[in-house]
Amino acid sequence: MEKEDFFYFGKIVKTHGLKGEVTLRVDDDNVDYGDGLKYVMLDVNGAKIPYFITDCVLQDKKIFVSFSDFDTLEKAETLIGKSVYLPSSMRPELEDGEILVEDLKGFEVIDSVKGNIGKITDVMENPTQCVLQILMNGKEVLIPFHDDLVEELDIEAKVLKINAPEGLIDMYLDL
């Protein structure tokens, strides 16, 4: 299976209960995982490995999941921090002008003050927010991805215009 066969769905953020369940934080509430979801792919050392689901309960943007062969708290703890992927066939239908955050890789980022700061090299999914990794003049710049910072998103031109908080970009360049 190729990387394109899957899309980022969320991250396992903590254990839930004492019988091996975990809490999966979902980034896109438009995904209909349905009752038919039998497995997810977890990123284990860069490889996508299938984990089979025995039970799952949706609550807001969290899913409490039980996996086959994970029946203790200790086993469940080994899954914390793992990225979770679903088959591309379950990828949500997007409206015109919508994009999944993971698809921002490769977009040019233009700040309202600093101008072109570079291309997005990675999108890091954290429990509280997504962070865009950008290389500017050979230095890593991390920008939180939040609606309040986005001025314009041109999907066809692959350009993201932002208004970064004052001093944020300079903080990385002055190191």
mmCIF file of C-alpha atoms in Angstrom:
data_model
loop_
_atom_site.group_PDB
_atom_site.id
_atom_site.type_symbol
_atom_site.label_atom_id
_atom_site.label_comp_id
_atom_site.label_asym_id
_atom_site.label_seq_id
_atom_site.Cartn_x
_atom_site.Cartn_y
_atom_site.Cartn_z
ATOM 1 C CA MET A 1 0.000 0.000 0.000
ATOM 2 C CA GLU A 2 1.191 3.475 -0.850
ATOM 3 C CA LYS A 3 1.098 6.610 1.293
ATOM 4 C CA GLU A 4 -1.644 7.964 -0.986
ATOM 5 C CA ASP A 5 -3.878 5.071 0.034
ATOM 6 C CA PHE A 6 -4.442 6.731 3.439
ATOM 7 C CA PHE A 7 -5.129 10.130 4.935
ATOM 8 C CA TYR A 8 -4.410 11.553 8.376
ATOM 9 C CA PHE A 9 -7.369 11.094 10.714
ATOM 10 C CA GLY A 10 -6.114 11.965 14.181
ATOM 11 C CA LYS A 11 -3.823 11.042 17.023
ATOM 12 C CA ILE A 12 -4.000 8.764 20.036
ATOM 13 C CA VAL A 13 -3.660 11.183 22.931
ATOM 14 C CA LYS A 14 -4.135 9.077 26.059
ATOM 15 C CA THR A 15 -5.415 5.875 27.537
ATOM 16 C CA HIS A 16 -9.052 5.526 28.554
ATOM 17 C CA GLY A 17 -9.951 3.191 31.373
ATOM 18 C CA LEU A 18 -7.967 0.211 32.560
ATOM 19 C CA LYS A 19 -8.783 -2.401 29.897
ATOM 20 C CA GLY A 20 -6.619 -1.161 27.026
ATOM 21 C CA GLU A 21 -8.886 1.495 25.518
ATOM 22 C CA VAL A 22 -7.379 4.671 24.093
ATOM 23 C CA THR A 23 -8.648 8.149 23.283
ATOM 24 C CA LEU A 24 -8.301 9.118 19.649
ATOM 25 C CA ARG A 25 -8.504 12.853 18.970
ATOM 26 C CA VAL A 26 -10.048 13.407 15.542
ATOM 27 C CA ASP A 27 -9.105 16.471 13.515
ATOM 28 C CA ASP A 28 -11.918 16.407 11.007
ATOM 29 C CA ASP A 29 -15.418 15.937 12.310
ATOM 30 C CA ASN A 30 -16.705 15.583 8.736
ATOM 31 C CA VAL A 31 -15.320 12.071 8.452
ATOM 32 C CA ASP A 32 -18.023 9.457 8.789
ATOM 33 C CA TYR A 33 -16.146 6.580 10.335
ATOM 34 C CA GLY A 34 -19.430 4.719 10.739
ATOM 35 C CA ASP A 35 -20.103 1.505 12.531
ATOM 36 C CA GLY A 36 -18.325 -0.389 9.780
ATOM 37 C CA LEU A 37 -14.835 0.826 10.694
ATOM 38 C CA LYS A 38 -12.916 -2.366 11.289
ATOM 39 C CA TYR A 39 -9.337 -1.073 11.354
ATOM 40 C CA VAL A 40 -7.134 2.007 11.283
ATOM 41 C CA MET A 41 -3.527 2.411 10.271
ATOM 42 C CA LEU A 42 -1.086 3.618 12.925
ATOM 43 C CA ASP A 43 2.220 5.218 12.102
ATOM 44 C CA VAL A 44 4.842 3.041 13.766
ATOM 45 C CA ASN A 45 8.389 4.220 13.055
ATOM 46 C CA GLY A 46 7.322 5.646 9.697
ATOM 47 C CA ALA A 47 5.391 2.567 8.558
ATOM 48 C CA LYS A 48 1.589 2.327 8.397
ATOM 49 C CA ILE A 49 0.526 -0.732 10.397
ATOM 50 C CA PRO A 50 -3.107 -1.942 10.594
ATOM 51 C CA TYR A 51 -4.689 -2.135 14.041
ATOM 52 C CA PHE A 52 -8.011 -3.920 14.247
ATOM 53 C CA ILE A 53 -10.863 -2.334 16.195
ATOM 54 C CA THR A 54 -13.060 -4.320 18.551
ATOM 55 C CA ASP A 55 -15.108 -1.369 19.838
ATOM 56 C CA CYS A 56 -15.343 2.397 19.381
ATOM 57 C CA VAL A 57 -17.522 5.138 20.841
ATOM 58 C CA LEU A 58 -17.714 8.662 19.403
ATOM 59 C CA GLN A 59 -17.921 11.636 21.770
ATOM 60 C CA ASP A 60 -17.440 15.133 20.283
ATOM 61 C CA LYS A 61 -14.050 15.143 18.523
ATOM 62 C CA LYS A 62 -12.861 12.103 20.466
ATOM 63 C CA ILE A 63 -13.309 8.430 19.809
ATOM 64 C CA PHE A 64 -12.738 5.895 22.541
ATOM 65 C CA VAL A 65 -11.235 2.870 20.814
ATOM 66 C CA SER A 66 -10.461 -0.705 21.803
ATOM 67 C CA PHE A 67 -8.017 -2.625 19.630
ATOM 68 C CA SER A 68 -7.570 -6.385 19.274
ATOM 69 C CA ASP A 69 -4.781 -7.687 21.513
ATOM 70 C CA PHE A 70 -4.687 -4.480 23.584
ATOM 71 C CA ASP A 71 -6.398 -5.470 26.808
ATOM 72 C CA THR A 72 -4.250 -3.802 29.476
ATOM 73 C CA LEU A 73 -3.348 -0.271 30.424
ATOM 74 C CA GLU A 74 0.324 -1.040 29.834
ATOM 75 C CA LYS A 75 -0.278 -2.183 26.263
ATOM 76 C CA ALA A 76 -2.481 0.843 25.543
ATOM 77 C CA GLU A 77 0.215 3.229 26.817
ATOM 78 C CA THR A 78 2.494 2.108 23.960
ATOM 79 C CA LEU A 79 0.032 3.682 21.503
ATOM 80 C CA ILE A 80 0.010 7.201 22.988
ATOM 81 C CA GLY A 81 1.208 9.783 20.475
ATOM 82 C CA LYS A 82 0.727 7.563 17.429
ATOM 83 C CA SER A 83 -0.775 9.175 14.336
ATOM 84 C CA VAL A 84 -3.876 7.453 12.982
ATOM 85 C CA TYR A 85 -4.763 7.096 9.300
ATOM 86 C CA LEU A 86 -7.849 5.891 7.451
ATOM 87 C CA PRO A 87 -8.185 4.447 3.951
ATOM 88 C CA SER A 88 -8.499 7.127 1.249
ATOM 89 C CA SER A 89 -11.888 5.702 0.337
ATOM 90 C CA MET A 90 -13.175 7.186 3.621
ATOM 91 C CA ARG A 91 -11.738 10.635 2.929
ATOM 92 C CA PRO A 92 -14.472 13.244 3.317
ATOM 93 C CA GLU A 93 -15.952 14.971 0.299
ATOM 94 C CA LEU A 94 -14.743 18.546 0.378
ATOM 95 C CA GLU A 95 -16.680 21.597 -0.697
ATOM 96 C CA ASP A 96 -15.115 23.954 -3.214
ATOM 97 C CA GLY A 97 -12.471 25.995 -1.427
ATOM 98 C CA GLU A 98 -11.967 23.440 1.358
ATOM 99 C CA ILE A 99 -8.755 21.568 2.005
ATOM 100 C CA LEU A 100 -7.495 19.167 4.637
ATOM 101 C CA VAL A 101 -4.694 20.619 6.754
ATOM 102 C CA GLU A 102 -2.341 17.784 5.791
ATOM 103 C CA ASP A 103 -2.675 18.869 2.144
ATOM 104 C CA LEU A 104 -0.998 22.215 2.907
ATOM 105 C CA LYS A 105 2.453 20.640 2.546
ATOM 106 C CA GLY A 106 4.221 22.378 -0.319
ATOM 107 C CA PHE A 107 2.158 25.588 -0.087
ATOM 108 C CA GLU A 108 4.031 28.918 -0.152
ATOM 109 C CA VAL A 109 3.447 30.957 2.997
ATOM 110 C CA ILE A 110 3.295 34.724 2.673
ATOM 111 C CA ASP A 111 3.167 36.804 5.847
ATOM 112 C CA SER A 112 1.543 40.247 5.799
ATOM 113 C CA VAL A 113 4.713 41.800 7.298
ATOM 114 C CA LYS A 114 7.633 39.498 6.378
ATOM 115 C CA GLY A 115 6.464 38.596 2.872
ATOM 116 C CA ASN A 116 7.290 35.158 1.446
ATOM 117 C CA ILE A 117 8.672 33.078 4.287
ATOM 118 C CA GLY A 118 8.925 29.752 2.450
ATOM 119 C CA LYS A 119 7.128 26.491 1.739
ATOM 120 C CA ILE A 120 5.361 24.330 4.266
ATOM 121 C CA THR A 121 7.559 21.266 4.731
ATOM 122 C CA ASP A 122 5.432 19.517 7.330
ATOM 123 C CA VAL A 123 2.152 19.789 9.213
ATOM 124 C CA MET A 124 2.546 18.655 12.809
ATOM 125 C CA GLU A 125 -0.626 17.494 14.479
ATOM 126 C CA ASN A 126 -0.578 18.323 18.186
ATOM 127 C CA PRO A 127 -3.337 17.645 20.704
ATOM 128 C CA THR A 128 -4.335 21.303 20.867
ATOM 129 C CA GLN A 129 -3.620 22.568 17.334
ATOM 130 C CA CYS A 130 -1.808 22.004 14.067
ATOM 131 C CA VAL A 131 1.583 23.612 13.555
ATOM 132 C CA LEU A 132 3.038 24.428 10.139
ATOM 133 C CA GLN A 133 6.750 23.798 9.697
ATOM 134 C CA ILE A 134 8.362 26.173 7.209
ATOM 135 C CA LEU A 135 11.996 26.517 6.164
ATOM 136 C CA MET A 136 13.056 30.150 5.830
ATOM 137 C CA ASN A 137 16.662 30.880 4.916
ATOM 138 C CA GLY A 138 17.616 27.409 6.122
ATOM 139 C CA LYS A 139 15.975 27.888 9.527
ATOM 140 C CA GLU A 140 12.878 26.145 10.822
ATOM 141 C CA VAL A 141 9.906 28.425 11.514
ATOM 142 C CA LEU A 142 6.871 27.000 13.305
ATOM 143 C CA ILE A 143 3.540 28.752 12.807
ATOM 144 C CA PRO A 144 0.354 27.638 14.569
ATOM 145 C CA PHE A 145 -2.386 26.984 12.037
ATOM 146 C CA HIS A 146 -5.428 28.853 13.231
ATOM 147 C CA ASP A 147 -8.314 30.538 11.408
ATOM 148 C CA ASP A 148 -7.467 33.864 13.076
ATOM 149 C CA LEU A 149 -4.026 33.901 11.406
ATOM 150 C CA VAL A 150 -5.187 33.014 7.885
ATOM 151 C CA GLU A 151 -5.844 35.979 5.613
ATOM 152 C CA GLU A 152 -6.259 34.060 2.353
ATOM 153 C CA LEU A 153 -5.921 30.523 1.078
ATOM 154 C CA ASP A 154 -5.465 30.057 -2.662
ATOM 155 C CA ILE A 155 -5.697 26.318 -3.231
ATOM 156 C CA GLU A 156 -5.032 26.441 -6.979
ATOM 157 C CA ALA A 157 -1.944 28.647 -6.628
ATOM 158 C CA LYS A 158 -0.862 26.724 -3.482
ATOM 159 C CA VAL A 159 -0.440 29.949 -1.496
ATOM 160 C CA LEU A 160 -1.343 30.592 2.134
ATOM 161 C CA LYS A 161 -1.367 34.233 3.224
ATOM 162 C CA ILE A 162 -1.118 34.764 6.975
ATOM 163 C CA ASN A 163 -0.787 37.500 9.560
ATOM 164 C CA ALA A 164 1.647 35.948 12.051
ATOM 165 C CA PRO A 165 1.714 37.301 15.594
ATOM 166 C CA GLU A 166 4.249 40.091 16.010
ATOM 167 C CA GLY A 167 7.741 38.729 16.726
ATOM 168 C CA LEU A 168 6.883 35.069 16.097
ATOM 169 C CA ILE A 169 8.875 34.696 12.875
ATOM 170 C CA ASP A 170 11.771 36.841 14.176
ATOM 171 C CA MET A 171 12.035 34.565 17.211
ATOM 172 C CA TYR A 172 13.129 31.701 14.930
ATOM 173 C CA LEU A 173 15.405 33.770 12.706
ATOM 174 C CA ASP A 174 17.301 35.434 15.566
ATOM 175 C CA LEU A 175 18.511 32.123 17.010
#
